[in-house]
XYZ file of C-alpha atoms in Angstrom:
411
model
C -41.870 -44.677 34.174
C -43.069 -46.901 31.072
C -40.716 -47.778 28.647
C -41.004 -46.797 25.026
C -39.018 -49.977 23.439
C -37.391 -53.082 24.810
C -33.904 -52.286 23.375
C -31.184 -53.654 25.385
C -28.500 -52.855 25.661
C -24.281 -53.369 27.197
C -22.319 -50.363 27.865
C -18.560 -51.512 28.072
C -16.882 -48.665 29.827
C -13.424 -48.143 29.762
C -12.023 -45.447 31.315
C -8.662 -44.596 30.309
C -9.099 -45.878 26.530
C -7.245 -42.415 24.814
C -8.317 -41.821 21.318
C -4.866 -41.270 20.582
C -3.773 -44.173 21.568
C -6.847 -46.483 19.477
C -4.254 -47.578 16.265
C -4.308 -50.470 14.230
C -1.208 -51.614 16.314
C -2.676 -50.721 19.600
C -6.152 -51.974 19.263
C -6.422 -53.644 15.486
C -10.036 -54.542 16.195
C -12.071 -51.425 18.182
C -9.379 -48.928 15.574
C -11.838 -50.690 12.501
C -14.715 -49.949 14.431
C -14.555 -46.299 13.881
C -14.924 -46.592 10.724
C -17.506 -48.580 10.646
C -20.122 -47.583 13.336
C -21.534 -44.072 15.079
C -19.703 -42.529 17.355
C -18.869 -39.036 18.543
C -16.527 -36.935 21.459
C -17.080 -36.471 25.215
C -16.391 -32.774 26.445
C -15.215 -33.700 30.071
C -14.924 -31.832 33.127
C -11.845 -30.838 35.267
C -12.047 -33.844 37.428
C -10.515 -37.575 38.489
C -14.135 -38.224 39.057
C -16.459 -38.246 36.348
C -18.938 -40.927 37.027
C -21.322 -39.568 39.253
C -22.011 -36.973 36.110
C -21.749 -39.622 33.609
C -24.769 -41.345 35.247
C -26.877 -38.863 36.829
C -26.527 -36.265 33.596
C -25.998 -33.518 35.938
C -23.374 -31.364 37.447
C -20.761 -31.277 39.943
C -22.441 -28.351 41.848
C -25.604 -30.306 41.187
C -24.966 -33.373 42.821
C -22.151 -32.167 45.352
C -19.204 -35.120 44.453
C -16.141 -32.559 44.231
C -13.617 -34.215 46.286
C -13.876 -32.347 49.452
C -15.825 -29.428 51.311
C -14.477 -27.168 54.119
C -16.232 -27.103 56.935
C -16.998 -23.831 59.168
C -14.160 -23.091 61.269
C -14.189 -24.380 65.295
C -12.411 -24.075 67.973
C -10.454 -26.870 68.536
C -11.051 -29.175 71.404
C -8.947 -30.423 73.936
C -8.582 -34.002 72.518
C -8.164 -32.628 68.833
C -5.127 -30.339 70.265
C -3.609 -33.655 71.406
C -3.941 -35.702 68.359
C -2.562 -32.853 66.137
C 0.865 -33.388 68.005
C 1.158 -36.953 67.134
C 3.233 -37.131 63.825
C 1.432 -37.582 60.892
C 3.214 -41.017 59.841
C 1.676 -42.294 62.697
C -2.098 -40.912 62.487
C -1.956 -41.620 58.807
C -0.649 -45.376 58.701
C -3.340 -45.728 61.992
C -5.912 -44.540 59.488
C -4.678 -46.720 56.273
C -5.298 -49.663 58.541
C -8.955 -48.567 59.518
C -9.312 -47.959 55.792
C -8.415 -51.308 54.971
C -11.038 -53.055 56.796
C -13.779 -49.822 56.341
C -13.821 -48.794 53.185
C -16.246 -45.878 53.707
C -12.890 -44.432 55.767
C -11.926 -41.880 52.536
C -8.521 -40.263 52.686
C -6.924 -42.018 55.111
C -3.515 -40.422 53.854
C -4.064 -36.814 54.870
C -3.371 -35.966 58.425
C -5.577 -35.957 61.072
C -4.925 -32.559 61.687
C -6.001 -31.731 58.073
C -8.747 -34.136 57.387
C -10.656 -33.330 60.204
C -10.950 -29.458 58.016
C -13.454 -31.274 55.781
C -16.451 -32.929 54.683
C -15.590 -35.522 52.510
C -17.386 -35.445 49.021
C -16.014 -38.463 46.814
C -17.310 -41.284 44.914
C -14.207 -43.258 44.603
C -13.872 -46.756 42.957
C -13.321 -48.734 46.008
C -16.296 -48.150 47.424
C -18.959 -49.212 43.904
C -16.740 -51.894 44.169
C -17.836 -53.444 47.260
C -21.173 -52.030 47.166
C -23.521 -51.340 44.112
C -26.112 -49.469 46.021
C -24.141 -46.609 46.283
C -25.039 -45.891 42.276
C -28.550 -45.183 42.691
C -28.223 -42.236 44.329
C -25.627 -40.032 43.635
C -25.366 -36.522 46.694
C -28.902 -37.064 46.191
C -29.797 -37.236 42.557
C -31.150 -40.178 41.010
C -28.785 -41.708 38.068
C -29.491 -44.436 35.582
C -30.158 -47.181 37.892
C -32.744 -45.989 39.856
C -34.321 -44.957 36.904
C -34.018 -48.717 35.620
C -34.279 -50.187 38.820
C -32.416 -53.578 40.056
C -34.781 -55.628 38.182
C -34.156 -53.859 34.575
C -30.359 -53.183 35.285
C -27.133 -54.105 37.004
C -23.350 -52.670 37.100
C -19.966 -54.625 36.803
C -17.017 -53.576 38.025
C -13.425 -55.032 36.941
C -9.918 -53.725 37.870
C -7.925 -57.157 37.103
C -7.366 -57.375 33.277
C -6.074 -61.024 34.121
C -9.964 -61.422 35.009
C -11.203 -60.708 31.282
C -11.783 -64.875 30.231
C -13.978 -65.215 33.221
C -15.556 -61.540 32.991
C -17.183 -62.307 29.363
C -18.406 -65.918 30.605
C -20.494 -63.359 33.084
C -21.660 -60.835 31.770
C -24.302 -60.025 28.827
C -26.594 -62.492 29.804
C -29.765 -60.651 28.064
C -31.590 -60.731 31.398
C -31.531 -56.643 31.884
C -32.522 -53.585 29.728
C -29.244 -52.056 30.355
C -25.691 -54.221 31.372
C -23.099 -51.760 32.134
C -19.758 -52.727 33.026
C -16.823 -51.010 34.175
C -13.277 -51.946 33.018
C -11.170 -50.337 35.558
C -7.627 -52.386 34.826
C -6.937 -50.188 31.843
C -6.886 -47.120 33.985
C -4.769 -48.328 36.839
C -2.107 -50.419 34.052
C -1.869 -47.001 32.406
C -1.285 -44.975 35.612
C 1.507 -46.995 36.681
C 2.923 -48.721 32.953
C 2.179 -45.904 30.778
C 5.804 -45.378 30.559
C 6.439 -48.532 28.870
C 4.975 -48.582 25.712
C 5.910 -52.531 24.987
C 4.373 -53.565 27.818
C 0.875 -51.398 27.603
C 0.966 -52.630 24.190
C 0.281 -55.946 25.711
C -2.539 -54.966 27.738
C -4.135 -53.102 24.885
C -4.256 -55.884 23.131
C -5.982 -57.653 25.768
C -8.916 -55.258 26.172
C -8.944 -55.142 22.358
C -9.553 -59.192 22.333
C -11.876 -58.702 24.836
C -14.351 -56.262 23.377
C -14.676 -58.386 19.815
C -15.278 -60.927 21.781
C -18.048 -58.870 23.953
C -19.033 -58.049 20.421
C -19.753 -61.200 19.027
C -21.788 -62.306 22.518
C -23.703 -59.408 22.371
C -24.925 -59.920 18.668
C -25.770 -63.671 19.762
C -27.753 -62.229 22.513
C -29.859 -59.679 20.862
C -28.120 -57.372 23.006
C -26.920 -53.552 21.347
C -23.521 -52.848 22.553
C -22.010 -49.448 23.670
C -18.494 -48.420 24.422
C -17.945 -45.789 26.328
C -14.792 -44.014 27.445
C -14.675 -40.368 29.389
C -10.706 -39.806 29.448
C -7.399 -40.815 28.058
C -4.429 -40.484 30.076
C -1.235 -38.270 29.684
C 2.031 -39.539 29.952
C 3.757 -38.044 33.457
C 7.086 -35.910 32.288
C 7.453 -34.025 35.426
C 6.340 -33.690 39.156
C 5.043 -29.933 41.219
C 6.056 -30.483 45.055
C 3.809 -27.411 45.368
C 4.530 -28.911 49.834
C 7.806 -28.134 49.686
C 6.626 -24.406 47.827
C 4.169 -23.565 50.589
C 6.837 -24.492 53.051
C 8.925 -21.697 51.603
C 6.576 -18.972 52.170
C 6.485 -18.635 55.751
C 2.756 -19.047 56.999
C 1.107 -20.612 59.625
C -0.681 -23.389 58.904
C -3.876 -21.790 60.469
C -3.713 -19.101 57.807
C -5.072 -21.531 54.786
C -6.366 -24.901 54.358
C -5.062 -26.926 51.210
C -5.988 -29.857 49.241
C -3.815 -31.668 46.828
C -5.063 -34.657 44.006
C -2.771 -35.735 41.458
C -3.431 -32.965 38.747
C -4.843 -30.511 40.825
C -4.572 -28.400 44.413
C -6.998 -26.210 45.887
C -6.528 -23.413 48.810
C -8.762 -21.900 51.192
C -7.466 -18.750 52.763
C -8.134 -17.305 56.280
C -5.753 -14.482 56.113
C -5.217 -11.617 53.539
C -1.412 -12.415 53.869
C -1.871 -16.127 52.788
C -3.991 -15.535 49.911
C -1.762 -12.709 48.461
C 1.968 -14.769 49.032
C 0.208 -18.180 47.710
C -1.856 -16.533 45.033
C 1.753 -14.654 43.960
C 3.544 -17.752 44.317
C 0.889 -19.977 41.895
C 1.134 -17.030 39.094
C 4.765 -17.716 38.970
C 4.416 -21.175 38.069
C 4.567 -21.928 34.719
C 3.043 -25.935 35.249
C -0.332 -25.202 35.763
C -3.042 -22.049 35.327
C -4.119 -20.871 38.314
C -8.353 -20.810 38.426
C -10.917 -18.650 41.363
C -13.855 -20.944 42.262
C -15.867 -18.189 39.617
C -13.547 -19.407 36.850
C -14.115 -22.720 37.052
C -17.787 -21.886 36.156
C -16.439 -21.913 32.697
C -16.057 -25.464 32.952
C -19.279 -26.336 34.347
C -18.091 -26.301 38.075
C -20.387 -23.813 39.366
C -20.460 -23.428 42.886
C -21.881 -20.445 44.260
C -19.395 -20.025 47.254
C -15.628 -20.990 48.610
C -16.350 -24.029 50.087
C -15.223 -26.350 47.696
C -11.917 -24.545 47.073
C -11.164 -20.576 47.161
C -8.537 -20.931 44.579
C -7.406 -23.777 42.230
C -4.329 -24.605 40.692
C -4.530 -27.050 37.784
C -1.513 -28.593 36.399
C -0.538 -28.811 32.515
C -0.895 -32.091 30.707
C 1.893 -34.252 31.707
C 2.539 -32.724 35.377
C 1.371 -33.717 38.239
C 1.376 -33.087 42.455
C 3.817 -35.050 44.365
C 3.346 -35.817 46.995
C -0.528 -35.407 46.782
C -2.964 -36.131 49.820
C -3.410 -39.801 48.499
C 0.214 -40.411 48.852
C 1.351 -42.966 52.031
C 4.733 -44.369 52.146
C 3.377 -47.756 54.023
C -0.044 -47.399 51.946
C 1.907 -47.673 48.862
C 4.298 -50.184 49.326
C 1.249 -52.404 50.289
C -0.445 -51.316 46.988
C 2.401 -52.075 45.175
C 3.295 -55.662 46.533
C -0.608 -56.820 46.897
C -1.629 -55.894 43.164
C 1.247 -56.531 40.034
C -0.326 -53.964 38.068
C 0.892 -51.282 40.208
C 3.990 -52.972 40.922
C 6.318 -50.185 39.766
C 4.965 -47.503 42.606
C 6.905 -49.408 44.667
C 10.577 -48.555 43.333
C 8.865 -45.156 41.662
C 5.891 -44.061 43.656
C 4.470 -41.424 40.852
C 2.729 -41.774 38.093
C 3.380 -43.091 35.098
C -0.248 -41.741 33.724
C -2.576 -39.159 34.593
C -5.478 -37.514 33.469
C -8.058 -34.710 35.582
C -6.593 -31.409 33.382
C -8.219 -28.659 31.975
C -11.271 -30.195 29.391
C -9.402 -28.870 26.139
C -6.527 -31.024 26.962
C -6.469 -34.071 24.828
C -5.864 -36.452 27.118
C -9.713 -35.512 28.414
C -11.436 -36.089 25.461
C -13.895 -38.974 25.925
C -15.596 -41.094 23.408
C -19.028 -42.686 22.836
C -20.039 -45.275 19.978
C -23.115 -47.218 19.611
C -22.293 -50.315 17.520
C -25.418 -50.397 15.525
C -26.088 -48.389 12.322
C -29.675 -48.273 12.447
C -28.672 -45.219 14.518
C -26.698 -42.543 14.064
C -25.138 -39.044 16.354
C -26.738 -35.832 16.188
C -23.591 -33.879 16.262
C -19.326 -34.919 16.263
C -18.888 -33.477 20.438
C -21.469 -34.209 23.734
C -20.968 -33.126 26.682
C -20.886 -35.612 29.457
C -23.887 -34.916 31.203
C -25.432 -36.406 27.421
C -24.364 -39.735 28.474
C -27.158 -40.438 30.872
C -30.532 -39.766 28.618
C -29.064 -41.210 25.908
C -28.422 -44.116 27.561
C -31.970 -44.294 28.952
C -33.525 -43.626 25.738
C -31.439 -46.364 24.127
C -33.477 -48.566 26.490
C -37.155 -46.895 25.863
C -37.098 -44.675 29.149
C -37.663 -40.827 28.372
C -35.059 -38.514 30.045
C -35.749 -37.463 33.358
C -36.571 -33.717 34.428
C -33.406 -33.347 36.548
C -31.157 -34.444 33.898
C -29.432 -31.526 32.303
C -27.773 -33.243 28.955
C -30.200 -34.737 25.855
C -30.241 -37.933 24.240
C -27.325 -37.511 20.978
C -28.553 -40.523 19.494
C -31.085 -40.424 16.552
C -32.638 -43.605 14.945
């Protein structure tokens, strides 16, 4: 595809960076920019996972990421009958250590007897952490990079905000039409800090030094710089142990299949009985809004059948699912000793900060601003599938015919 311009251009992303949060006394320097430069909202989408649409411009349904997928019911084999005996602190720590030197293993918390149940459907950080290659296809769909290609672009991953002197020496070097990075420490210090303000404080100021200083590099190199952030985070006041719930209600585990993330559970029912008692027993619960696979077409999830989840229960801002399917005892206390920024899940293994809720929560309103005024937005709110063309068109490439969204940028 030919280009139109030779813009370049940095996206700093920074997931986690809550618009409530951007003050004078949390961030003096990126509060000013507000005022000063183009900028709009991000309408989000129900999800932990919003990359793959923030880079492909599509869909969930579209490009199939949506955690996980049941598969079609089997009998069970011999060797599968076996396995499902063995406790599941012992098939689950067995596959936390395969995880740790595979990283394609996903979900190495649930039980075997569980995970087997599904096709696994995630884009999680780890793995466009080790590998890159992974972004240029997302379930099938082309994103941003393969539009660019490896000689016009290139992605940067950070989760260590002790790493931020060394990351600017790196990056922005003017060599590509489009630098994007991805500064992942804000989102993990706020998932496991957010409950102490003094300290975040500290760490906002960090990533507040950091992007005047990306700033200033970028001007020197000719180089147009974006931030970009799809999500704030919501401060944890209380925990659904929706386990302990279905425990209560007297079914077989054969009668439904579950899935549990942090802000969200989804059921799969193979019995009338199961999907009236848990349906009845969701309704009752006054955390979280209780959602059919149809409903959650209103939020752009718009699969056509059960496969991705039957029914969904969504928790209200500041609840969460504990224990959820990425919970391990042994997993965490290795998290928590082998990284100080998540150093508190090992006295307190919840949350501090979460985010995934319904879009009209606050805590899942995104923000995009292009620090250039010889530009300016088309309208105050984009939806996230916007991101992608109007990234490419920042960089002279039309949009592409699978992309859903349109460029919000006008010069």
């Amino acid at each position: 595809m030919e280009s139109l311009k030779t813009t370049k251009l940095f996206v700093c992303y920074i997931p986690g960076m809550d618009l409530r949060r951007i003050s004078p006394d949390n961030f003096p320097y990126v509060a000013n920019l507000f005022g000063s430069y183009p900028w709009a909202k991000i309408k989000t989408l129900p999800s932990v996972e919003l990359v793959p649409s923030l880079i492909t411009g599509v869909y969930p349904h579209e490009h199939g990421i949506w955690q996980v997928k049941l598969k079609p019911r089997l009998n069970t084999s011999l060797l599968d009958s076996l396995l499902d005996r063995v406790p599941d602190i012992v098939t689950t720590t067995f596959q936390c250590v395969v995880h740790f030197f595979n990283q394609s293993f996903d979900l190495a918390a649930i039980p075997y007897r569980r995970r087997r149940a599904f096709d696994l459907k995630r884009f999680k950080y780890t793995r466009r952490e080790k590998s890159k290659e992974i972004l240029f296809r997302i379930g099938g769909v082309e994103s941003i990079f393969s539009v660019l290609g490896r000689e016009e672009s290139i992605y940067v991953f950070n989760k260590k905000i002790k790493d931020l002197d060394s990351l600017l020496y790196r990056v922005c070097s003017g060599s590509y039409r489009l630098e994007f990075l991805e500064l992942y420490a804000l989102d993990i210090l706020q998932h496991w800090n957010l409950d102490n303000p003094g300290r975040m404080k500290g760490f906002y100021r960090k990533v507040d030094n950091f992007v005047e200083r990306l700033y200033k590099k970028c001007k020197t190199k000719g180089v147009t710089l974006v931030l970009l952030s799809d999500h704030g985070q919501e401060y944890v006041k209380g925990v659904i142990d929706i386990r302990k719930k279905l425990g209560d209600l007297d079914l077989s585990e054969d009668e439904y299949d579950f899935y549990i993330e942090v802000p969200m559970a989804r059921f799969w029912f193979h019995t009338d009985r199961a999907r009236n008692k848990i349906t009845d027993m969701l309704h009752g619960m006054e955390s979280g809004t209780v959602l059919s696979y149809r409903d959650m077409h209103r939020y752009n999830v718009k699969f056509e059948d059960k496969a991705y989840g039957e029914i969904y229960f969504i928790a209200k801002p500041g609840y969460i699912f504990f224990p959820h399917d990425y919970y391990q005892p042994l997993a965490n206390l290795f998290l928590g000793i082998s990284d100080w920024q998540q150093r508190s899940r090992i006295f307190n293994p919840v949350h501090r900060g979460s985010h995934g809720y319904l879009p009209c929560s606050e805590s899942e309103k995104g923000f995009i601003m292009i620090l250039d005024n010889t530009y300016r937005v088309n309208r105050r709110e984009v939806d996230i599938i916007d991101i992608a063309p109007s990234l490419l068109e920042l960089v002279g490439y039309k949009r592409t015919p699978f992309m859903r969204g349109s460029s919000i940028f006008i010069q």
